Short mmCIF file of C-alpha atoms in Angstrom, two decimals:
data_model
loop_
_atom_site.label_atom_id
_atom_site.label_comp_id
_atom_site.label_asym_id
_atom_site.label_seq_id
_atom_site.Cartn_x
_atom_site.Cartn_y
_atom_site.Cartn_z
CA UNK Q 2 18.34 1.64 -16.55
CA UNK Q 3 19.85 -0.79 -14.10
CA UNK Q 4 17.54 -1.72 -11.24
CA UNK Q 5 14.48 -0.08 -12.82
CA UNK Q 6 11.80 -2.70 -13.60
CA UNK Q 7 9.33 -2.11 -16.40
CA UNK Q 8 6.61 -3.83 -14.36
CA UNK Q 9 7.05 -1.27 -11.57
CA UNK Q 10 6.96 1.60 -14.07
CA UNK Q 11 3.71 0.32 -15.62
CA UNK Q 12 1.97 -0.12 -12.27
CA UNK Q 13 3.14 3.27 -10.97
CA UNK Q 14 1.63 4.83 -14.10
CA UNK Q 15 -1.58 2.83 -13.56
CA UNK Q 16 -1.76 3.88 -9.90
CA UNK Q 17 -1.18 7.52 -10.84
CA UNK Q 18 -4.02 7.35 -13.38
CA UNK Q 19 -6.44 5.85 -10.82
CA UNK Q 20 -5.38 8.43 -8.21
CA UNK Q 21 -5.84 11.32 -10.64
CA UNK Q 22 -9.24 10.00 -11.78
CA UNK Q 23 -10.47 9.90 -8.18
CA UNK Q 24 -9.22 13.42 -7.44
CA UNK Q 25 -10.83 14.92 -10.54
CA UNK Q 26 -14.14 13.08 -10.58
CA UNK Q 27 -14.86 12.69 -6.86
CA UNK Q 28 -12.85 15.25 -4.86
CA UNK Q 29 -12.86 18.18 -7.26
CA UNK Q 30 -16.39 17.63 -8.59
CA UNK Q 31 -17.86 17.27 -5.11
CA UNK Q 32 -15.84 19.83 -3.15
CA UNK Q 33 -13.93 17.35 -0.99
CA UNK Q 34 -10.51 18.08 0.48
CA UNK Q 35 -7.56 15.72 0.99
CA UNK Q 36 -4.50 15.50 3.21
CA UNK Q 37 -0.83 16.03 2.32
CA UNK Q 38 0.44 17.95 -0.68
CA UNK Q 39 -2.56 16.72 -2.65
CA UNK Q 40 -4.74 18.61 -0.16
CA UNK Q 41 -2.68 21.75 -0.76
CA UNK Q 42 -3.20 21.46 -4.52
CA UNK Q 43 -6.97 21.15 -3.94
CA UNK Q 44 -6.86 24.10 -1.55
CA UNK Q 45 -5.15 26.23 -4.21
CA UNK Q 46 -7.67 25.01 -6.80
CA UNK Q 47 -10.81 25.82 -4.78
CA UNK Q 48 -9.52 29.16 -3.45
CA UNK Q 49 -7.52 30.53 -6.40
CA UNK Q 50 -8.51 28.29 -9.33
CA UNK Q 51 -4.90 27.09 -9.78
CA UNK Q 52 -4.71 23.90 -11.83
CA UNK Q 53 -3.68 20.97 -9.54
CA UNK Q 54 -1.68 19.50 -12.43
CA UNK Q 55 0.59 22.57 -12.27
CA UNK Q 56 0.64 23.16 -8.51
CA UNK Q 57 1.51 19.49 -7.88
CA UNK Q 58 4.73 19.88 -9.87
CA UNK Q 59 5.55 23.34 -8.51
CA UNK Q 60 5.23 22.13 -4.92
CA UNK Q 61 7.08 18.84 -5.37
CA UNK Q 62 9.96 19.54 -7.73
CA UNK Q 63 11.95 21.61 -5.17
CA UNK Q 64 11.62 18.76 -2.67
CA UNK Q 65 13.18 16.33 -5.12
CA UNK Q 66 16.39 18.37 -5.19
CA UNK Q 67 16.40 18.40 -1.38
CA UNK Q 68 15.60 14.74 -0.86
CA UNK Q 69 17.07 12.88 -3.84
CA UNK Q 70 20.07 11.61 -1.90
CA UNK Q 71 17.84 10.50 0.96
CA UNK Q 72 15.54 8.54 -1.36
CA UNK Q 73 18.27 6.67 -3.24
CA UNK Q 74 18.57 6.47 -7.01
CA UNK Q 75 15.85 3.91 -7.73
CA UNK Q 76 13.31 5.33 -5.27
CA UNK Q 77 14.05 8.82 -6.57
CA UNK Q 78 13.29 7.76 -10.15
CA UNK Q 79 10.09 5.97 -9.14
CA UNK Q 80 8.99 8.97 -7.03
CA UNK Q 81 9.74 11.40 -9.84
CA UNK Q 82 7.79 9.17 -12.22
CA UNK Q 83 4.80 8.99 -9.87
CA UNK Q 84 4.69 12.74 -9.31
CA UNK Q 85 5.03 13.70 -12.97
CA UNK Q 86 2.55 11.01 -14.03
CA UNK Q 87 0.01 12.28 -11.49
CA UNK Q 88 0.24 15.80 -12.91
CA UNK Q 89 -0.06 14.51 -16.48
CA UNK Q 90 -3.15 12.43 -15.68
CA UNK Q 91 -4.72 15.29 -13.71
CA UNK Q 92 -4.28 17.50 -16.76
CA UNK Q 93 -5.74 14.84 -19.09
CA UNK Q 94 -8.78 13.99 -16.94
CA UNK Q 95 -9.66 17.65 -16.39
CA UNK Q 96 -9.62 18.44 -20.09
CA UNK Q 97 -10.41 15.30 -22.06
CA UNK Q 98 -12.53 13.09 -19.81
CA UNK Q 99 -16.12 13.07 -21.07
CA UNK Q 100 -17.25 11.40 -17.84
CA UNK Q 101 -18.92 13.52 -15.17
CA UNK Q 102 -19.87 12.12 -11.75
CA UNK Q 103 -21.70 14.83 -9.80
CA UNK Q 104 -22.70 13.35 -6.44
CA UNK Q 105 -23.54 16.46 -4.43
CA UNK Q 106 -26.94 14.96 -3.69
CA UNK Q 107 -25.29 11.84 -2.23
CA UNK Q 108 -22.06 12.87 -0.52
CA UNK Q 109 -21.75 9.47 1.15
CA UNK Q 110 -21.14 7.89 -2.24
CA UNK Q 111 -18.77 10.72 -3.18
CA UNK Q 112 -16.69 10.16 -0.02
CA UNK Q 113 -16.70 6.37 -0.45
CA UNK Q 114 -15.56 6.47 -4.06
CA UNK Q 115 -13.03 9.25 -3.40
CA UNK Q 116 -11.47 7.12 -0.67
CA UNK Q 117 -11.48 3.94 -2.75
CA UNK Q 118 -9.95 5.50 -5.87
CA UNK Q 119 -7.32 7.51 -3.98
CA UNK Q 120 -6.45 4.55 -1.75
CA UNK Q 121 -6.30 2.16 -4.68
CA UNK Q 122 -4.11 4.49 -6.73
CA UNK Q 123 -1.71 5.31 -3.91
CA UNK Q 124 -1.64 1.69 -2.74
CA UNK Q 125 -0.51 0.52 -6.17
CA UNK Q 126 2.10 3.29 -6.38
CA UNK Q 127 3.49 2.46 -2.93
CA UNK Q 128 3.44 -1.32 -3.55
CA UNK Q 129 5.65 -0.92 -6.60
CA UNK Q 130 8.23 1.34 -4.99
CA UNK Q 131 6.97 4.79 -5.90
CA UNK Q 132 5.47 7.75 -4.07
CA UNK Q 133 3.90 11.00 -5.21
CA UNK Q 134 6.48 13.05 -3.33
CA UNK Q 135 5.27 15.75 -0.96
CA UNK Q 136 4.86 14.97 2.71
CA UNK Q 137 6.59 11.58 2.33
CA UNK Q 138 9.87 13.35 1.57
CA UNK Q 139 9.32 15.89 4.34
CA UNK Q 140 8.65 13.08 6.83
CA UNK Q 141 11.84 11.26 5.82
CA UNK Q 142 13.88 14.47 6.16
CA UNK Q 143 12.32 15.18 9.56
CA UNK Q 144 13.14 11.68 10.76
CA UNK Q 145 16.73 11.82 9.55
CA UNK Q 146 17.67 15.30 10.77
CA UNK Q 147 15.32 15.92 13.71
CA UNK Q 148 14.37 12.43 14.85
CA UNK Q 149 10.65 13.05 14.31
CA UNK Q 150 8.44 10.03 13.84
CA UNK Q 151 7.45 9.70 10.17
CA UNK Q 152 3.92 8.65 11.06
CA UNK Q 153 3.46 11.56 13.44
CA UNK Q 154 4.90 14.05 10.96
CA UNK Q 155 2.55 12.85 8.21
CA UNK Q 156 -0.45 12.89 10.56
CA UNK Q 157 0.27 16.45 11.79
CA UNK Q 158 0.81 17.66 8.21
CA UNK Q 159 -2.43 16.04 6.99
CA UNK Q 160 -4.37 17.42 9.96
CA UNK Q 161 -3.08 20.94 9.33
CA UNK Q 162 -3.94 20.81 5.62
CA UNK Q 163 -7.47 19.55 6.28
CA UNK Q 164 -7.93 22.14 9.04
CA UNK Q 165 -6.88 24.95 6.67
CA UNK Q 166 -9.26 23.52 4.06
CA UNK Q 167 -12.13 24.52 6.35
CA UNK Q 168 -11.89 27.98 4.77
CA UNK Q 169 -13.77 26.57 1.76
CA UNK Q 170 -15.44 23.47 3.25
CA UNK Q 171 -18.64 23.52 5.24
CA UNK Q 172 -18.83 21.22 8.23
CA UNK Q 173 -20.57 18.42 6.29
CA UNK Q 174 -17.96 18.48 3.52
CA UNK Q 175 -15.22 18.40 6.17
CA UNK Q 176 -16.79 15.35 7.79
CA UNK Q 177 -17.15 13.59 4.44
CA UNK Q 178 -13.52 14.44 3.71
CA UNK Q 179 -12.48 12.65 6.91
CA UNK Q 180 -14.51 9.62 5.82
CA UNK Q 181 -12.74 9.63 2.43
CA UNK Q 182 -9.30 9.95 4.08
CA UNK Q 183 -10.05 7.06 6.45
CA UNK Q 184 -11.26 4.81 3.63
CA UNK Q 185 -8.22 5.69 1.52
CA UNK Q 186 -5.91 4.72 4.39
CA UNK Q 187 -7.65 1.35 4.78
CA UNK Q 188 -7.51 0.64 1.05
CA UNK Q 189 -3.80 1.54 0.96
CA UNK Q 190 -3.17 -0.95 3.79
CA UNK Q 191 -5.13 -3.63 1.96
CA UNK Q 192 -3.27 -3.13 -1.33
CA UNK Q 193 0.13 -3.13 0.38
CA UNK Q 194 -0.49 -5.95 2.85
CA UNK Q 195 -3.69 -7.81 2.10
CA UNK Q 196 -3.77 -8.16 -1.67
CA UNK Q 197 -1.59 -11.26 -1.26
CA UNK Q 198 -1.90 -13.40 1.84
CA UNK Q 199 -0.04 -16.61 2.59
CA UNK Q 200 -0.70 -18.81 5.63
CA UNK Q 201 1.75 -19.79 8.35
CA UNK Q 202 1.13 -22.92 10.41
CA UNK Q 203 2.67 -23.75 13.80
CA UNK Q 204 2.43 -27.53 14.29
CA UNK Q 205 3.05 -29.43 17.54
CA UNK Q 206 3.00 -33.21 17.17
CA UNK Q 207 4.74 -36.37 18.26
CA UNK Q 208 5.23 -37.12 14.54
CA UNK Q 209 6.86 -33.88 13.39
CA UNK Q 210 9.48 -35.56 11.22
CA UNK Q 211 6.88 -37.61 9.35
CA UNK Q 212 4.68 -34.52 8.87
CA UNK Q 213 7.64 -32.48 7.57
CA UNK Q 214 8.70 -35.26 5.19
CA UNK Q 215 5.15 -35.63 3.84
CA UNK Q 216 4.81 -31.86 3.34
CA UNK Q 217 8.07 -31.84 1.40
CA UNK Q 218 7.13 -34.89 -0.69
CA UNK Q 219 3.52 -34.00 -1.51
CA UNK Q 220 3.61 -30.18 -1.51
CA UNK Q 221 7.25 -29.39 -2.24
CA UNK Q 222 7.27 -27.07 0.78
CA UNK Q 223 9.85 -26.98 3.51
CA UNK Q 224 9.27 -26.68 7.24
CA UNK Q 225 11.46 -25.25 9.98
CA UNK Q 226 11.93 -27.04 13.30
CA UNK Q 227 11.78 -24.73 16.32
CA UNK Q 228 12.61 -25.67 19.88
CA UNK Q 229 9.76 -25.23 22.34
CA UNK Q 230 8.95 -26.03 25.94
CA UNK Q 231 5.58 -26.84 27.47
CA UNK Q 232 4.72 -24.28 30.14
CA UNK Q 233 2.76 -26.82 32.24
CA UNK Q 234 4.70 -30.04 31.65
CA UNK Q 235 8.12 -28.43 31.30
CA UNK Q 236 8.89 -30.93 28.54
CA UNK Q 237 10.97 -29.95 25.50
CA UNK Q 238 8.97 -30.09 22.29
CA UNK Q 239 9.73 -29.53 18.64
CA UNK Q 240 7.47 -27.09 16.78
CA UNK Q 241 7.14 -27.13 13.00
CA UNK Q 242 6.78 -23.78 11.25
CA UNK Q 243 5.54 -23.94 7.68
CA UNK Q 244 4.42 -21.21 5.26
CA UNK Q 245 2.17 -22.08 2.32
CA UNK Q 246 0.13 -20.21 -0.25
CA UNK Q 247 -3.47 -19.55 0.76
CA UNK Q 248 -4.86 -22.10 -1.70
CA UNK Q 249 -2.53 -24.76 -0.26
CA UNK Q 250 -3.82 -24.52 3.32
CA UNK Q 251 -6.51 -27.18 3.01
CA UNK Q 252 -3.95 -29.61 1.56
CA UNK Q 253 -1.57 -28.87 4.44
CA UNK Q 254 -4.25 -29.52 7.06
CA UNK Q 255 -5.23 -32.73 5.30
CA UNK Q 256 -1.63 -33.98 5.46
CA UNK Q 257 -1.40 -33.13 9.18
CA UNK Q 258 -4.67 -34.92 9.97
CA UNK Q 259 -3.55 -37.92 7.92
CA UNK Q 260 -0.25 -38.28 9.81
CA UNK Q 261 -1.42 -37.19 13.28
CA UNK Q 262 -5.12 -36.46 13.88
CA UNK Q 263 -4.25 -35.23 17.39
CA UNK Q 264 -1.65 -32.63 16.31
CA UNK Q 265 -2.02 -29.08 17.62
CA UNK Q 266 -2.09 -26.59 14.73
CA UNK Q 267 -2.29 -22.78 14.83
CA UNK Q 268 -2.70 -20.91 11.54
CA UNK Q 269 -1.92 -17.22 11.00
CA UNK Q 270 -2.10 -14.81 8.06
CA UNK Q 271 1.18 -13.80 6.40
CA UNK Q 272 0.89 -10.65 4.32
CA UNK Q 273 4.22 -10.84 2.52
CA UNK Q 274 6.65 -13.69 1.88
CA UNK Q 275 10.19 -13.48 0.53
CA UNK Q 276 12.45 -16.42 -0.21
CA UNK Q 277 12.57 -19.82 -1.88
CA UNK Q 278 9.26 -21.09 -3.19
CA UNK Q 279 7.73 -17.61 -3.15
CA UNK Q 280 10.09 -15.00 -4.61
CA UNK Q 281 13.05 -17.32 -5.34
CA UNK Q 282 13.14 -20.60 -7.25
CA UNK Q 283 15.02 -23.73 -6.16
CA UNK Q 284 18.24 -22.26 -7.59
CA UNK Q 285 17.85 -19.08 -5.54
CA UNK Q 286 17.04 -17.05 -8.65
CA UNK Q 287 14.30 -14.36 -8.47
CA UNK Q 288 10.88 -15.47 -9.68
CA UNK Q 289 9.33 -12.88 -11.98
CA UNK Q 290 5.74 -12.32 -10.82
#
């Protein structure tokens, strides 16, 4: 189908498998809750023994018909894929996984691994354009029709689900659940933003043109000239802005020192880069990563 990339499909399936593995082997085996619609499926499982593989679909499918226009065609397909794949993998791991990881005697490990697996799975799904439905769709609908902040809507929903889960959690399990949720959030951020990190350099020198020419010649990287003004001297100065891959930073600094040992250089992390040399080639065609 047009616009649907096989790479995205494969990674959404992989993320769904990792997510499902974490839910089955760490949350369900060790009586830990979770936020969002996933938390509701666990609530139904622990209270009424309803299979999460079934309840996940029952809860989410109606939302797809409500939110499919809001998501857009491609996002809708990726979200549908992620939700269905999660249910399929939940069903498989509950019935055919020979692995058992009971950690009731070490709930710290259970919470850590629950957070890592759920965060890793969801992070991969989100990074490749998918979701697992649920509260994400509700948050988007609330933002569009009521002006509610998506972040606040998701936080309130997660808080309510975890609070209701106290009917089957003791206070220690509730605290370990919060640890798992926090770790999952950090892992999601890392997968989405920190898995790839470029470096951006701001360079102030009397030899900016020579530095820019050398960067282009030796590294095949461009630099942008920005206009600046010294706050103390009031003098106009040109500032070079250059983005390079992380493994190119030492070469960039070597070039700057070679041309002007007295140059002022500030380096910052860049978590995502789009454009020529990163996602586009010299002919402005997309680079398949």
